[in-house]
Structure formats: structure tokens, C-alpha cells
mmCIF file of C-alpha atoms in Angstrom:
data_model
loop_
_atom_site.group_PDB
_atom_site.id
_atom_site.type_symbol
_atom_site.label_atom_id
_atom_site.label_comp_id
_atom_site.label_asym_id
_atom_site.label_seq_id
_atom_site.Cartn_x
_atom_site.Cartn_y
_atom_site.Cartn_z
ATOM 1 C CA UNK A 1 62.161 -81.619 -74.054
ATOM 2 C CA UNK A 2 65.098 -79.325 -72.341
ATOM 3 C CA UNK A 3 64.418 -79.218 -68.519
ATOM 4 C CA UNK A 4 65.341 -75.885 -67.034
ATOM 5 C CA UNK A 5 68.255 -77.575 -65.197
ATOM 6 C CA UNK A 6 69.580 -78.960 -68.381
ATOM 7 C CA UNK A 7 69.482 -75.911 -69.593
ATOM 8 C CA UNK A 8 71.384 -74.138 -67.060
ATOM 9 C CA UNK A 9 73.931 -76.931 -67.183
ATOM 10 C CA UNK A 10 74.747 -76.739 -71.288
ATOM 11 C CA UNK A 11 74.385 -72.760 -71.412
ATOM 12 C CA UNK A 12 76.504 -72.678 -67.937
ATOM 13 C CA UNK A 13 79.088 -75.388 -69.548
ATOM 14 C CA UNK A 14 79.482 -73.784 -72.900
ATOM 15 C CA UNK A 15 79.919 -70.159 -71.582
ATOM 16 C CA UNK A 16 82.809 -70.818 -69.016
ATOM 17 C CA UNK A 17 84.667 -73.387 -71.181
ATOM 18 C CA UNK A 18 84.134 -71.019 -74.264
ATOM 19 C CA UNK A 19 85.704 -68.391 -71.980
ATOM 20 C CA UNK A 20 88.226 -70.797 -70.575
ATOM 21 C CA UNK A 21 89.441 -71.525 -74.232
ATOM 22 C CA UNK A 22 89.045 -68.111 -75.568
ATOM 23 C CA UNK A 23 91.409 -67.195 -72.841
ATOM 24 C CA UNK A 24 94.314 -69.767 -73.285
ATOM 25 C CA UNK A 25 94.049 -69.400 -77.018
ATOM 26 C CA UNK A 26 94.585 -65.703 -76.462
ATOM 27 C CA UNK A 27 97.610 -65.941 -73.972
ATOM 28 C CA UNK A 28 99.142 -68.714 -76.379
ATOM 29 C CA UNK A 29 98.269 -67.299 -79.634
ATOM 30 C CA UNK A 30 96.964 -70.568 -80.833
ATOM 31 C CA UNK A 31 95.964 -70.679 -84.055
ATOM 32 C CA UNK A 32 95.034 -74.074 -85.490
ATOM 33 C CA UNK A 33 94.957 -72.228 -88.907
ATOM 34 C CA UNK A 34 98.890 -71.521 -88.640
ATOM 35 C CA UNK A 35 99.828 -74.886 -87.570
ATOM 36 C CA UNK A 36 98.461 -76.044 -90.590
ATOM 37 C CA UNK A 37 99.647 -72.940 -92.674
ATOM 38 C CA UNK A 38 103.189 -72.703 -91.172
ATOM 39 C CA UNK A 39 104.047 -76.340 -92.985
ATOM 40 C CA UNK A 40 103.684 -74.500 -96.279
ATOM 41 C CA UNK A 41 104.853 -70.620 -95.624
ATOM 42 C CA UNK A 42 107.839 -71.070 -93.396
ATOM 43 C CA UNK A 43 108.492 -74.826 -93.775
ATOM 44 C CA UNK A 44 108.181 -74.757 -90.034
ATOM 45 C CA UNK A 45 106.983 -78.041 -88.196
ATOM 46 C CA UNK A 46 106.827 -76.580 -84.390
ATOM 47 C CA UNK A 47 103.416 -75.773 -84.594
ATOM 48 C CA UNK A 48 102.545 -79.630 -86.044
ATOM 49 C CA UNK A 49 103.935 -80.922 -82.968
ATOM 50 C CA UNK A 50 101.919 -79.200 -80.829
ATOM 51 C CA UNK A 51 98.706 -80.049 -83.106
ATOM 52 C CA UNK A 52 99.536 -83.505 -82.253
ATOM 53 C CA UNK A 53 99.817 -83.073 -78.977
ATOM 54 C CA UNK A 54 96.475 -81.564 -78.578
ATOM 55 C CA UNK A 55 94.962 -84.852 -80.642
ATOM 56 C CA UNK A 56 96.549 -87.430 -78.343
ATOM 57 C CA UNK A 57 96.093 -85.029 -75.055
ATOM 58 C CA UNK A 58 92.080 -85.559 -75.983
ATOM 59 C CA UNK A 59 92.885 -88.900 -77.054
ATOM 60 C CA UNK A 60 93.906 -89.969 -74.012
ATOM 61 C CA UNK A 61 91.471 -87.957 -71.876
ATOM 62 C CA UNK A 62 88.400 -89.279 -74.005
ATOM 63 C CA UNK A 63 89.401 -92.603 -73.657
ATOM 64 C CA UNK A 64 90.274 -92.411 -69.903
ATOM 65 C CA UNK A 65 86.740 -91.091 -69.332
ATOM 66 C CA UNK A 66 84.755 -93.287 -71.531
ATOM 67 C CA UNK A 67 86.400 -96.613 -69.174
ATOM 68 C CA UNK A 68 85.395 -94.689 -66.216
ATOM 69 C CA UNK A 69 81.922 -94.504 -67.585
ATOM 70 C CA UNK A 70 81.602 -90.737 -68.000
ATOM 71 C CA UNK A 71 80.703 -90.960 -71.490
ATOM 72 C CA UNK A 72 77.550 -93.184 -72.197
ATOM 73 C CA UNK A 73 77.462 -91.496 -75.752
ATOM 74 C CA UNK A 74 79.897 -93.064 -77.895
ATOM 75 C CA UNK A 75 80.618 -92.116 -80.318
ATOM 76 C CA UNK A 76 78.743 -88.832 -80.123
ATOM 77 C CA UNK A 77 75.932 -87.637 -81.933
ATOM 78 C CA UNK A 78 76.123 -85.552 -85.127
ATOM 79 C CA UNK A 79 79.398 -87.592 -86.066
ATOM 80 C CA UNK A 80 78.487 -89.941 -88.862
ATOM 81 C CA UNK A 81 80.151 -92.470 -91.186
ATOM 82 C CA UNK A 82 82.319 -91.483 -93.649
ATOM 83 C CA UNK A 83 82.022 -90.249 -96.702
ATOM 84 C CA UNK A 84 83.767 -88.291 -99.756
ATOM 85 C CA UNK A 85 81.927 -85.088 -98.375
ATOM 86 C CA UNK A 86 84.508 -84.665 -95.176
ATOM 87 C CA UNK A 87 87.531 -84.892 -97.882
ATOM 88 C CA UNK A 88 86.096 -82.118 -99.842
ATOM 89 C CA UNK A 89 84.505 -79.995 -97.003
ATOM 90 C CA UNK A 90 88.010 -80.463 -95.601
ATOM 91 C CA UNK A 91 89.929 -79.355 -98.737
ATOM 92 C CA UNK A 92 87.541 -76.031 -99.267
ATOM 93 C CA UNK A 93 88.194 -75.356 -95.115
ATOM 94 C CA UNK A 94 91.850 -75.691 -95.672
ATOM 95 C CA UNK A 95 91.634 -73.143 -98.246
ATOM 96 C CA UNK A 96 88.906 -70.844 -96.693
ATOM 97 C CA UNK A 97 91.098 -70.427 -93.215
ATOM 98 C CA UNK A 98 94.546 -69.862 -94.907
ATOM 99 C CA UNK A 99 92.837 -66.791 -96.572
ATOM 100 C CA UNK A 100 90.597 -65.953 -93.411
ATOM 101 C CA UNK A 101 93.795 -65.588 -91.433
ATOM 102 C CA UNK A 102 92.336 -68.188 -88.651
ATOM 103 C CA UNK A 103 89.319 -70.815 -88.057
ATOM 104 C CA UNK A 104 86.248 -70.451 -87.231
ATOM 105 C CA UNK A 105 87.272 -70.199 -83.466
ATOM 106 C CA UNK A 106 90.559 -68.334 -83.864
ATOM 107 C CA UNK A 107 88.386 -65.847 -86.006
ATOM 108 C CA UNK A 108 86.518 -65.695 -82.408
ATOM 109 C CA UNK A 109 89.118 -65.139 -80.383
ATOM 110 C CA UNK A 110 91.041 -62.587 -82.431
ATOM 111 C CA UNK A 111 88.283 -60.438 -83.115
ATOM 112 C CA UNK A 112 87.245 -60.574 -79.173
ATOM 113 C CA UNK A 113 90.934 -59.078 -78.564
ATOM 114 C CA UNK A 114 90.048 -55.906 -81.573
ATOM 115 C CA UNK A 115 91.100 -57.589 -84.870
ATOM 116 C CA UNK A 116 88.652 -55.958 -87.363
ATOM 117 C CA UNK A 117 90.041 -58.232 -90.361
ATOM 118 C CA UNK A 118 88.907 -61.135 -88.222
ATOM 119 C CA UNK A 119 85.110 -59.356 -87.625
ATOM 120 C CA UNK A 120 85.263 -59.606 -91.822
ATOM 121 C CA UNK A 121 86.129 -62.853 -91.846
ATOM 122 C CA UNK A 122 83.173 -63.807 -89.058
ATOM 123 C CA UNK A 123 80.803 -62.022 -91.264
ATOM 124 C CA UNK A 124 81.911 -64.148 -94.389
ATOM 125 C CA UNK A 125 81.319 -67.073 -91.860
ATOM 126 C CA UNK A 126 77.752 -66.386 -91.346
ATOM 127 C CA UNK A 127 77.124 -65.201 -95.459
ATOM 128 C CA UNK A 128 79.120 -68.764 -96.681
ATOM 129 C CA UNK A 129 76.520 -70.403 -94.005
ATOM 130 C CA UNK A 130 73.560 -68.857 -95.995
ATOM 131 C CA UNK A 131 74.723 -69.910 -99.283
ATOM 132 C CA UNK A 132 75.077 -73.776 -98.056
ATOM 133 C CA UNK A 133 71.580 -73.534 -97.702
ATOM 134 C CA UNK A 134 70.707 -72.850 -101.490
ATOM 135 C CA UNK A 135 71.986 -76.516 -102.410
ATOM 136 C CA UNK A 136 71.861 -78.458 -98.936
ATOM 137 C CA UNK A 137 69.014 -80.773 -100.658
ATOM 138 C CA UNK A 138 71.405 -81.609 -103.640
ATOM 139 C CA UNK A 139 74.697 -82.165 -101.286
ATOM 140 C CA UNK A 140 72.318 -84.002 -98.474
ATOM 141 C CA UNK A 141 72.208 -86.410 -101.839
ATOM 142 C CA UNK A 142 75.650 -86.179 -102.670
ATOM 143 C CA UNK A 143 76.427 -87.382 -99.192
ATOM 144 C CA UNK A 144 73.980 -90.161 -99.507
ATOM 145 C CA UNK A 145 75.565 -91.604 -102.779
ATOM 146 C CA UNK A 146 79.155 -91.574 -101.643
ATOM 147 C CA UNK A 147 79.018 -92.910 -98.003
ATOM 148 C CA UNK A 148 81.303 -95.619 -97.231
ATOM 149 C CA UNK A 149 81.024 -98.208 -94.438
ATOM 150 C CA UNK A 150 77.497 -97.155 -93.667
ATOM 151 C CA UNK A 151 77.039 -97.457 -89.826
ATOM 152 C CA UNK A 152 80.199 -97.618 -89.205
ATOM 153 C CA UNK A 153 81.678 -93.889 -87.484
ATOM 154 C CA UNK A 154 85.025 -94.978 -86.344
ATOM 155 C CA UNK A 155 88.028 -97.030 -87.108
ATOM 156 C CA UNK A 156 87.864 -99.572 -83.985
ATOM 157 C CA UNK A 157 84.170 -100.199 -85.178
ATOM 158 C CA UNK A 158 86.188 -101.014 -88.642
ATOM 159 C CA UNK A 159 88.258 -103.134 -87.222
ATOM 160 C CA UNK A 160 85.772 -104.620 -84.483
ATOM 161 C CA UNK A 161 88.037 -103.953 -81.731
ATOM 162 C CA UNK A 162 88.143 -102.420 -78.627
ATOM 163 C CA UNK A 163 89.287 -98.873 -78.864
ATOM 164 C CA UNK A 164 91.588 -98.993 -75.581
ATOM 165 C CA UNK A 165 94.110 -100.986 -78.079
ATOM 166 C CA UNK A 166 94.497 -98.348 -80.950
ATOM 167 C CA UNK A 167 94.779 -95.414 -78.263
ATOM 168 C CA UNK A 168 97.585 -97.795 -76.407
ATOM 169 C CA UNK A 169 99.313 -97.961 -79.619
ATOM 170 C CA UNK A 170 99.030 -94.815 -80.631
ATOM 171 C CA UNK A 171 99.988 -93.223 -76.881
ATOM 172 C CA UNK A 172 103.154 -95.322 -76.873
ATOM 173 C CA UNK A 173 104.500 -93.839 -80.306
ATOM 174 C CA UNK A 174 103.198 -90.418 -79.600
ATOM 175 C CA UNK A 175 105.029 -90.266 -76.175
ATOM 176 C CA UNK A 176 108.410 -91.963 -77.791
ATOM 177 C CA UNK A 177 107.739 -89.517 -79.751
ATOM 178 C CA UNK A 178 107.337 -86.654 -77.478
ATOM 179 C CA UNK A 179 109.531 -87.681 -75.247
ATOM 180 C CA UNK A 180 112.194 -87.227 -78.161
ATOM 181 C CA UNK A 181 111.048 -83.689 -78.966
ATOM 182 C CA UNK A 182 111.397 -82.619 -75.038
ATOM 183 C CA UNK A 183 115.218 -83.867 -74.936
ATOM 184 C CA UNK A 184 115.985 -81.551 -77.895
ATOM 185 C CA UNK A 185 114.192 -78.531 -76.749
ATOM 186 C CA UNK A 186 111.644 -78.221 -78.918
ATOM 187 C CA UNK A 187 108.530 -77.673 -76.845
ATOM 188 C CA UNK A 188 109.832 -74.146 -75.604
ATOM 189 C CA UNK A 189 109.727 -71.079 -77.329
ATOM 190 C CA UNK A 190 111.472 -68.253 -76.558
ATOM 191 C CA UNK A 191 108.264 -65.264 -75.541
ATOM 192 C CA UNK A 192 108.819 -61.687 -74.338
ATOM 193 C CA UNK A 193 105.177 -61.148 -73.705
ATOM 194 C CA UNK A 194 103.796 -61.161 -70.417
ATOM 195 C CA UNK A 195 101.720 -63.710 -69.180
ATOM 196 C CA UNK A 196 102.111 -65.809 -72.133
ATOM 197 C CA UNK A 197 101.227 -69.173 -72.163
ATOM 198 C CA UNK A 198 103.984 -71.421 -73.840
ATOM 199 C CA UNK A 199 101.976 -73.196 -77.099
ATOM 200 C CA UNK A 200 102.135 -76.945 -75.789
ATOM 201 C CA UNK A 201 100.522 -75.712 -72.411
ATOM 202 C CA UNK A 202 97.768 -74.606 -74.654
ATOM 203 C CA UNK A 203 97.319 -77.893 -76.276
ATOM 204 C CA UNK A 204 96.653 -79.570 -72.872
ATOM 205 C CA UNK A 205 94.544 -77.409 -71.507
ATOM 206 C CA UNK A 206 92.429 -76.908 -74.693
ATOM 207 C CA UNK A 207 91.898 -80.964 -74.839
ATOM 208 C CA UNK A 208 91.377 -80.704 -71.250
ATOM 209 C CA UNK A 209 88.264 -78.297 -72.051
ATOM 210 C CA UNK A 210 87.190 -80.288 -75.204
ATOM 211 C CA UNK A 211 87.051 -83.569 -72.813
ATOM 212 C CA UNK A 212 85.174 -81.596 -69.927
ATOM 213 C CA UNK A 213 82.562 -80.279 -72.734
ATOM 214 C CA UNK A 214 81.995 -83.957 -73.832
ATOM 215 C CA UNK A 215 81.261 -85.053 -70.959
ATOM 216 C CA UNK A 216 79.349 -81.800 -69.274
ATOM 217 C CA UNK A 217 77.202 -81.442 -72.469
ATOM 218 C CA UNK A 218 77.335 -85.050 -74.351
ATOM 219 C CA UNK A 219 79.249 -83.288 -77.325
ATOM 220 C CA UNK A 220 82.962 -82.066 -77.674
ATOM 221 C CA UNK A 221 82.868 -78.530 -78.595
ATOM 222 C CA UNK A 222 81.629 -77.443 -82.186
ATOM 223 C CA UNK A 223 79.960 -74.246 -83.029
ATOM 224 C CA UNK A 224 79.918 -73.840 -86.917
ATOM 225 C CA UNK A 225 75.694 -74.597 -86.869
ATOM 226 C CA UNK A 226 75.368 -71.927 -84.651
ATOM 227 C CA UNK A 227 76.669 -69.981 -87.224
ATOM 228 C CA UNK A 228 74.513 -71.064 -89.670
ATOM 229 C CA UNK A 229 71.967 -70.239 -86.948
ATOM 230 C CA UNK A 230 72.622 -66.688 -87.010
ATOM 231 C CA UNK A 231 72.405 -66.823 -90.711
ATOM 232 C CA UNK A 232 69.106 -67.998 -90.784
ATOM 233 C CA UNK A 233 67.910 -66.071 -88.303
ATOM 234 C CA UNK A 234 69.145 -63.187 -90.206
ATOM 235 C CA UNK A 235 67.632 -64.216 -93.651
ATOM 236 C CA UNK A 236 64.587 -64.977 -91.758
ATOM 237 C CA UNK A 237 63.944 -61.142 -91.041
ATOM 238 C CA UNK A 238 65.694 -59.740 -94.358
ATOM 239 C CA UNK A 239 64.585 -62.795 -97.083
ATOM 240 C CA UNK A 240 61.446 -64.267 -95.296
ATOM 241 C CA UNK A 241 59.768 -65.306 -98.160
ATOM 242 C CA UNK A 242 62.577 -66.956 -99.713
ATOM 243 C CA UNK A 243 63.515 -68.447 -96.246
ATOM 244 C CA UNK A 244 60.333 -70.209 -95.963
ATOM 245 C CA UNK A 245 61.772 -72.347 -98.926
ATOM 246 C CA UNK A 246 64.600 -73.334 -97.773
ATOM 247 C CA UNK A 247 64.683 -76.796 -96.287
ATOM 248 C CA UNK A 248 67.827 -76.859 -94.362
ATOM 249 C CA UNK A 249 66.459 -74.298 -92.038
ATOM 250 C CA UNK A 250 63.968 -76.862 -91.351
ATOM 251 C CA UNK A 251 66.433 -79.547 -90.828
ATOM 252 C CA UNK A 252 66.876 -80.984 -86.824
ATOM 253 C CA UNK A 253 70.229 -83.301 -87.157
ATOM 254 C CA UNK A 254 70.313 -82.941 -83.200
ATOM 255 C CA UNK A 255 68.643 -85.396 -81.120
ATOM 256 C CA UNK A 256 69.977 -87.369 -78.069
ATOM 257 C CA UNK A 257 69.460 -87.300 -74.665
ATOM 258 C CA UNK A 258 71.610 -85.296 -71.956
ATOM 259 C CA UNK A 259 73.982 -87.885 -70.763
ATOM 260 C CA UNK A 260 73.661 -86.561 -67.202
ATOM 261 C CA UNK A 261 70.372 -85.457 -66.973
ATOM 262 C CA UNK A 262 68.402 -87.658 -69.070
ATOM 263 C CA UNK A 263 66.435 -84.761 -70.767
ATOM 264 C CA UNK A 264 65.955 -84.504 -74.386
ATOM 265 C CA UNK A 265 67.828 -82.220 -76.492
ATOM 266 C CA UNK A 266 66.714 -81.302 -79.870
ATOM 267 C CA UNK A 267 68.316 -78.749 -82.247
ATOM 268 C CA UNK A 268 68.612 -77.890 -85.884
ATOM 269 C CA UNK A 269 69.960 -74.614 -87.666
ATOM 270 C CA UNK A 270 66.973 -73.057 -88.057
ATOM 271 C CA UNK A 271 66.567 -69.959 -85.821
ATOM 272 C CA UNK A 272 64.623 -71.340 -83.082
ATOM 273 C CA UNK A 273 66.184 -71.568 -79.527
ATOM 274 C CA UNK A 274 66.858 -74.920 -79.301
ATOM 275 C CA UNK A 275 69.662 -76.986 -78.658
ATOM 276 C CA UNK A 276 72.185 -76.274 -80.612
ATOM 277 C CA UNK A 277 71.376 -72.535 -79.635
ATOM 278 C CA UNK A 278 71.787 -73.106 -76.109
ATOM 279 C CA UNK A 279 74.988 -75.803 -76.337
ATOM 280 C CA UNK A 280 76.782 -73.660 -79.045
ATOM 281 C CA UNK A 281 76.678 -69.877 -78.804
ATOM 282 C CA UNK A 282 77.150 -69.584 -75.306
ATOM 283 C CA UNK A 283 80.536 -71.211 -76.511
ATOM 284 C CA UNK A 284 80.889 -68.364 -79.437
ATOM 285 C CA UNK A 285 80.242 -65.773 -76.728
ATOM 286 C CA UNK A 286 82.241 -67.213 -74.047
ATOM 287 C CA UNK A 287 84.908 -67.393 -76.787
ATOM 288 C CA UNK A 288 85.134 -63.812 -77.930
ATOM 289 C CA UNK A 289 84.894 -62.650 -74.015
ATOM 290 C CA UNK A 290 87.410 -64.876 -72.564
ATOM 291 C CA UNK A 291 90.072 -63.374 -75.184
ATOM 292 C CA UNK A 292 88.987 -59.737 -74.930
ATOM 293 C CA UNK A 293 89.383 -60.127 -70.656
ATOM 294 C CA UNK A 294 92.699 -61.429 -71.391
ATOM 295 C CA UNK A 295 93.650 -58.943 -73.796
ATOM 296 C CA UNK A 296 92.467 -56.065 -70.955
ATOM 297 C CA UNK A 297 94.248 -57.994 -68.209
ATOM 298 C CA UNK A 298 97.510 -57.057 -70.680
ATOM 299 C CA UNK A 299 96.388 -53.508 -71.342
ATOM 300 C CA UNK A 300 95.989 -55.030 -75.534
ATOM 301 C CA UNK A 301 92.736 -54.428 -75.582
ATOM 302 C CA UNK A 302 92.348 -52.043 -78.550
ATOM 303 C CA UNK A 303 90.938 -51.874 -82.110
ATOM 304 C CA UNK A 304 93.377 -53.442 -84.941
ATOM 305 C CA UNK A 305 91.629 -52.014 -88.111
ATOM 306 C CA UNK A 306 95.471 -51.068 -90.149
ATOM 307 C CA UNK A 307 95.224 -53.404 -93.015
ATOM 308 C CA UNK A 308 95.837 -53.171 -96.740
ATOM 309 C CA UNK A 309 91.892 -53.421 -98.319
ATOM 310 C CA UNK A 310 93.619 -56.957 -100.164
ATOM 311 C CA UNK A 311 93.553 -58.594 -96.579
ATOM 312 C CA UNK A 312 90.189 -57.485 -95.620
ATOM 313 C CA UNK A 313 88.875 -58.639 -99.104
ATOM 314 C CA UNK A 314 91.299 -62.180 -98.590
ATOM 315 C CA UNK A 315 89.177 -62.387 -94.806
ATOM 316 C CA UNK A 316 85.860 -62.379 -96.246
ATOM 317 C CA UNK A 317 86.607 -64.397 -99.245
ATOM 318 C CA UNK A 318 88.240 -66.944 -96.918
ATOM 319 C CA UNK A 319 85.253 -66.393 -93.939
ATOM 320 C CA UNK A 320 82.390 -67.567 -96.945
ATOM 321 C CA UNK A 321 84.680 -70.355 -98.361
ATOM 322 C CA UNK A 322 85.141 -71.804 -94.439
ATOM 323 C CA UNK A 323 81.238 -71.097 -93.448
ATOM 324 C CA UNK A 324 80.312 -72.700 -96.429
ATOM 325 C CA UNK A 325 82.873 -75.581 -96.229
ATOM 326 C CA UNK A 326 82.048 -75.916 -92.358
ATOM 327 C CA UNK A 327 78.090 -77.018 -93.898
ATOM 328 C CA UNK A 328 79.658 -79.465 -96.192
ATOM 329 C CA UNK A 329 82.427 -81.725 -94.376
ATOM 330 C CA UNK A 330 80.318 -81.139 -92.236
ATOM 331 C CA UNK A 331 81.878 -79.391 -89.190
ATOM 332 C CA UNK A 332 85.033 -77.315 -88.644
ATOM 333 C CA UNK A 333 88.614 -77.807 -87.942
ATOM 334 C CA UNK A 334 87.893 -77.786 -84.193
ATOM 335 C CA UNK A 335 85.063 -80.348 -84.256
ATOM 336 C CA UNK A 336 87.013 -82.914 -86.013
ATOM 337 C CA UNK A 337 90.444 -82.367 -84.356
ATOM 338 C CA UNK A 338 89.295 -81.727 -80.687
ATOM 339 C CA UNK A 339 86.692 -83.789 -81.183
ATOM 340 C CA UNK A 340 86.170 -86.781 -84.100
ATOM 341 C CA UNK A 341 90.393 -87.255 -84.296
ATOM 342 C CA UNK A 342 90.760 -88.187 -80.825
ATOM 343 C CA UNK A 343 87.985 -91.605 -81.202
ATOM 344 C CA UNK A 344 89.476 -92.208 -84.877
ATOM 345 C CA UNK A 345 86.388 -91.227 -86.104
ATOM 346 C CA UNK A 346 86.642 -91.987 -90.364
ATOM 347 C CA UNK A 347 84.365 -88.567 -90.642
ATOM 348 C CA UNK A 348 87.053 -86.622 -89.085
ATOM 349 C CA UNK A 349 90.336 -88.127 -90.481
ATOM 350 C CA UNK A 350 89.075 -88.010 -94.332
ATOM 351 C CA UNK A 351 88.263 -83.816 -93.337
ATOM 352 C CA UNK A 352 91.623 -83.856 -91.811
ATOM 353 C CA UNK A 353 93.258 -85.773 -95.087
ATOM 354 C CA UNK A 354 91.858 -83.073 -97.228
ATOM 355 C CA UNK A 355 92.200 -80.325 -94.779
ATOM 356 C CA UNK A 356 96.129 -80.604 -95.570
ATOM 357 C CA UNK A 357 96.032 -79.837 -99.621
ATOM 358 C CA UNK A 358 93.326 -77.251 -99.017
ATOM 359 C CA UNK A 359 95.694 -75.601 -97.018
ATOM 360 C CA UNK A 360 98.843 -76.043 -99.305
ATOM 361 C CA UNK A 361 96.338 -74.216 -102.218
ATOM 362 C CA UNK A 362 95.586 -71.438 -100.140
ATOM 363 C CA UNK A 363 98.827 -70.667 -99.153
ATOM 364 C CA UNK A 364 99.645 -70.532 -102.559
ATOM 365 C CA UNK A 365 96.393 -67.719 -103.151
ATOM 366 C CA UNK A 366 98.255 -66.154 -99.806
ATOM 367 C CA UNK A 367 101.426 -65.466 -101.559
ATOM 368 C CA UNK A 368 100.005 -64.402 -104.653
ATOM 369 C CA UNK A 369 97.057 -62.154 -103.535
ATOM 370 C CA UNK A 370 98.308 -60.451 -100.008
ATOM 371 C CA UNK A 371 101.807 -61.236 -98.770
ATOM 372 C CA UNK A 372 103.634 -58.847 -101.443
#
């Protein structure tokens, strides 16, 4: 069970780093949604660049601390082997975002700094959650039947190789690479705001924070069950007899033990304060107030409600289609790309592989239904 000092370590961990991120994402505008999005809208790569500097920034880092022997869980828990699942979780997520307007964290972080479009889209977060859990028996057996390479969670465990010898590899090309783009200019953009942080200084301090939560808490940071947690806590008081039925409430995919501490952490996304309670929403919180103190600090702290009704209807459509999506990959955008990309996990670059159409299709629903 969860010792009281483990406990103050995870909640402690989450909180700041939540507010750390929620901060820089603020001050940098950093939207993993766009980066994705931008490819189709404005046929602008600048914000791919930085996405792949973020991935190899945590590659790096990860690997770094797993030689120095900061990371006895490796791979970490709740990443799996692959299966057709993460390509179709990631397809719906593509789409979901697009029309949310950001992920599941940059929902967070624009609606701590007043966005009321991105409140919507958190509440279709927590409603697609719910509905997962109507048919989590049948896709639990989906998953099942189309898992690949059983026991198997990354691609160096493919290949049976160390994994210092992909990330050499793949940090040589990436810094040719980025060494290229920094000759021509193109980390820089020109910003008028004050106290903005430019984009790529963003993407190394958010891998920074995703490396310092793996090894603080034993998990990179992820806090789509947490939403699911709120939605079963919610249909708990509101549904209770029908909640009682519902076997994915019941469900504990968390169990390990605290890589620093030894205790035992066990957590599910049924509304009990567990594990994933304490690891995850302090993040969520730390999140939302770590953007809304930087938004005061700029004297932009104020309510952003002005909308046409098609972009509020667009956020929740796209909040239920990511919150629902999040339940079948499983895991966000954030999880997989701060997190699974950066130890090749299969899991992560399958979501990632059909996190790319997804978002190409709901661009498309973009231009027709709300940009006019």
C-alpha cells in the first residue's frame, strides 16, 4: 500500500511539474494539437520541427537516466505491446483534438488562462470517458484478438538490442538535422508578447519535466484516466445503479512499486483515491494553475467566452471523440509522445501513425463546419 511519504512525493511531483508545464505551455503557446493541425491548414512544418525536438529532447534524457540507473522501471508500467487498438485510438484522437481546438492538456492549459470553448471541450473529455465505459468489455476483447508481438513493448526488445544504439542513431540524424534547421533560422520566431517563451525552448523544458516525472513518480506524465476518474465518480452519484454494472470502473491496470520508495502503488479509474488519483490530478490541477498564474503575471487573465455557438458545439464534439479515443489507444497524445515515443515503444508509434490521418480528417470537418 501507498506510504504517507510516497504519497507526498507523487502528489508533491505531479502538482509542481503540472504547474511547471502548464506555465511554459502558456508562455509558448504550445499546442501539440496545432503542430499536428498546422501540416494540413497552413501547410506549415515549423511547428513539426519543434514536435521532434521535444521527442528526441526526452529521448535523450530518458535514455541518459536509465544508464545512470534512475529508472529501474523500464519500460514503464501501463505501456503494453502493440496492437491495432493504438492505430485506431490514434486516428479517432487525431480527429477529436483538431475539432476540440487542443489536447487533452492544451484543453488544460487554455481553459486555466479563461478559454470557455476549451471548459466545453474538458467537459466532452470527461462525457467521451463515460461512454468508453459502456463497451470497455467488448474493446478489452478487441485488444486481445489483435495484439501483435505479445510481450514485446518496444522496438529494441524487437530487435533484441540494446536501446543506447537506436537512440545513438537516431540523436546523430536528429542533430544533423537540427543543426541544419538552426543555420537557416528556423528555430526563431518573430513574438511581440512579453515574456514569451520562443516554441523550441518549450520543447526542452517540457521533455525536461516529462523525464523528471518518470523518474520522481515511475511514470512519464499521463492524465487521461484521471479523467475517466472524474467521470466515474460523477456517474457514481448521478447513475449509481447503472454504475454498479459497469466493469471498467472496477478495473485496476495500475500496479508497480514506487521506484524510489519501494511502496506499492495501485490505481484503476474507478473513483476511489488511489493511485492514479494521487499521480494524475495533481498534474490536471497543477496544469490549469500554472497557466492561469502566468496569464495574471501578463495581466491576460480574463474570461474568453466570444465564440460563434458552431465552435462551442465543434469543442464538445471534439472533447467526447478525444475522451473516448484517449480509453481506446489507450492514452493521449502526451502519454505517447512525451512518454512511449521517446523508448520506441510499438504502443506509442502505431497511436502516433494513426494520430496523423485522424488529424488530416478533422481538419477537413474544421474547414467545413467552423472556419467559414
Amino acid at each position: 500500500m501507498m506510504t504517507d511519504n510516497t504519497v507526498t512525493l507523487v502528489l508533491l511531483s505531479g502538482l509542481l511539474l503540472g504547474t511547471w508545464a502548464g506555465y511554459v505551455m502558456h508562455r509558448s503557446d504550445f499546442c501539440i494539437a496545432g503542430m499536428f493541425r498546422d501540416i494540413f491548414l497552413f501547410k506549415s512544418m515549423f511547428k513539426l520541427r519543434i514536435l521532434l525536438l521535444l521527442v528526441a529532447t526526452g529521448m535523450l534524457l530518458f535514455e541518459l537516466s536509465r544508464l545512470s540507473g534512475l529508472l529501474p522501471l523500464y519500460p514503464f508500467p501501463l505501456i503494453g505491446s502493440p496492437s491495432l487498438a493504438n492505430l485506431i485510438g490514434g486516428f479517432l484522437f487525431g480527429i477529436g483534438m483538431v475539432l476540440a481546438g487542443g489536447c487533452v492538456v492544451g484543453t488544460l492549459y487554455k481553459m486555466g488562462s479563461g478559454s470557455i470553448p476549451a471548459l466545453v471541450a474538458f467537459i466532452g473529455l470527461i462525457i467521451g470517458s463515460a461512454i468508453y465505459a459502456e463497451y470497455h468489455p467488448w474493446w478489452s476483447s478487441v485488444i486481445r484478438k489483435t495484439t501483435f508481438w505479445p510481450g514485446t513493448v518496444t522496438v529494441p526488445q524487437l530487435l533484441g538490442i540494446t536501446p543506447v544504439l537506436p537512440v545513438i542513431l537516431l540523436a546523430i540524424l536528429s542533430g544533423w538535422y537540427f543543426y541544419r534547421v538552426h543555420k537557416m533560422g528556423g528555430w526563431v520566431r518573430t513574438t511581440f508578447a512579453e515574456g514569451a517563451l520562443q516554441q523550441w525552448q518549450a520543447a526542452v523544458l517540457l521533455a525536461l519535466i516529462g523525464t523528471l516525472s518518470y523518474v520522481t513518480v515511475g511514470l512519464p506524465l499521463g492524465i487521461t484516466t484521471a479523467y475517466a476518474k472524474i467521470a466515474g465518480y460523477c456517474e457514481s452519484i448521478v447513475f449509481s445503479e447503472h454504475f454498479g454494472q459497469l466493469a471498467y470502473f472496477r478495473s485496476v491496470p495500475l500496479s508497480y512499486r514506487h521506484p524510489l520508495t519501494g511502496s506499492s502503488l495501485i490505481g484503476g479509474p474507478g473513483p476511489a483515491i488511489d493511485a492514479i488519483a494521487v499521480i494524475q490530478l495533481p498534474v490536471i490541477v497543477g496544469i490549469v494553475c500554472g497557466s492561469a498564474a502566468s496569464a495574471w503575471m501578463l495581466n491576460e487573465l480574463k474570461i474568453y467566452a466570444k465564440m460563434p455557438l458552431r465552435h462551442y458545439i465543434c469543442a464538445f464534439i471534439g472533447g467526447i471523440i478525444m475522451g473516448l479515443a484517449s480509453r481506446m489507444a489507450p492514452a493521449c497524445n502526451v502519454w505517447h509522445l512525451l512518454g512511449g515515443l521517446p523508448i520506441l515503444a510499438l504502443q506509442s508509434i502505431l497511436f502516433v501513425a494513426g494520430i496523423i490521418p485522424g488529424t488530416w480528417l478533422g481538419t477537413l470537418f474544421l474547414k467545413k463546419l467552423v472556419i467559414r
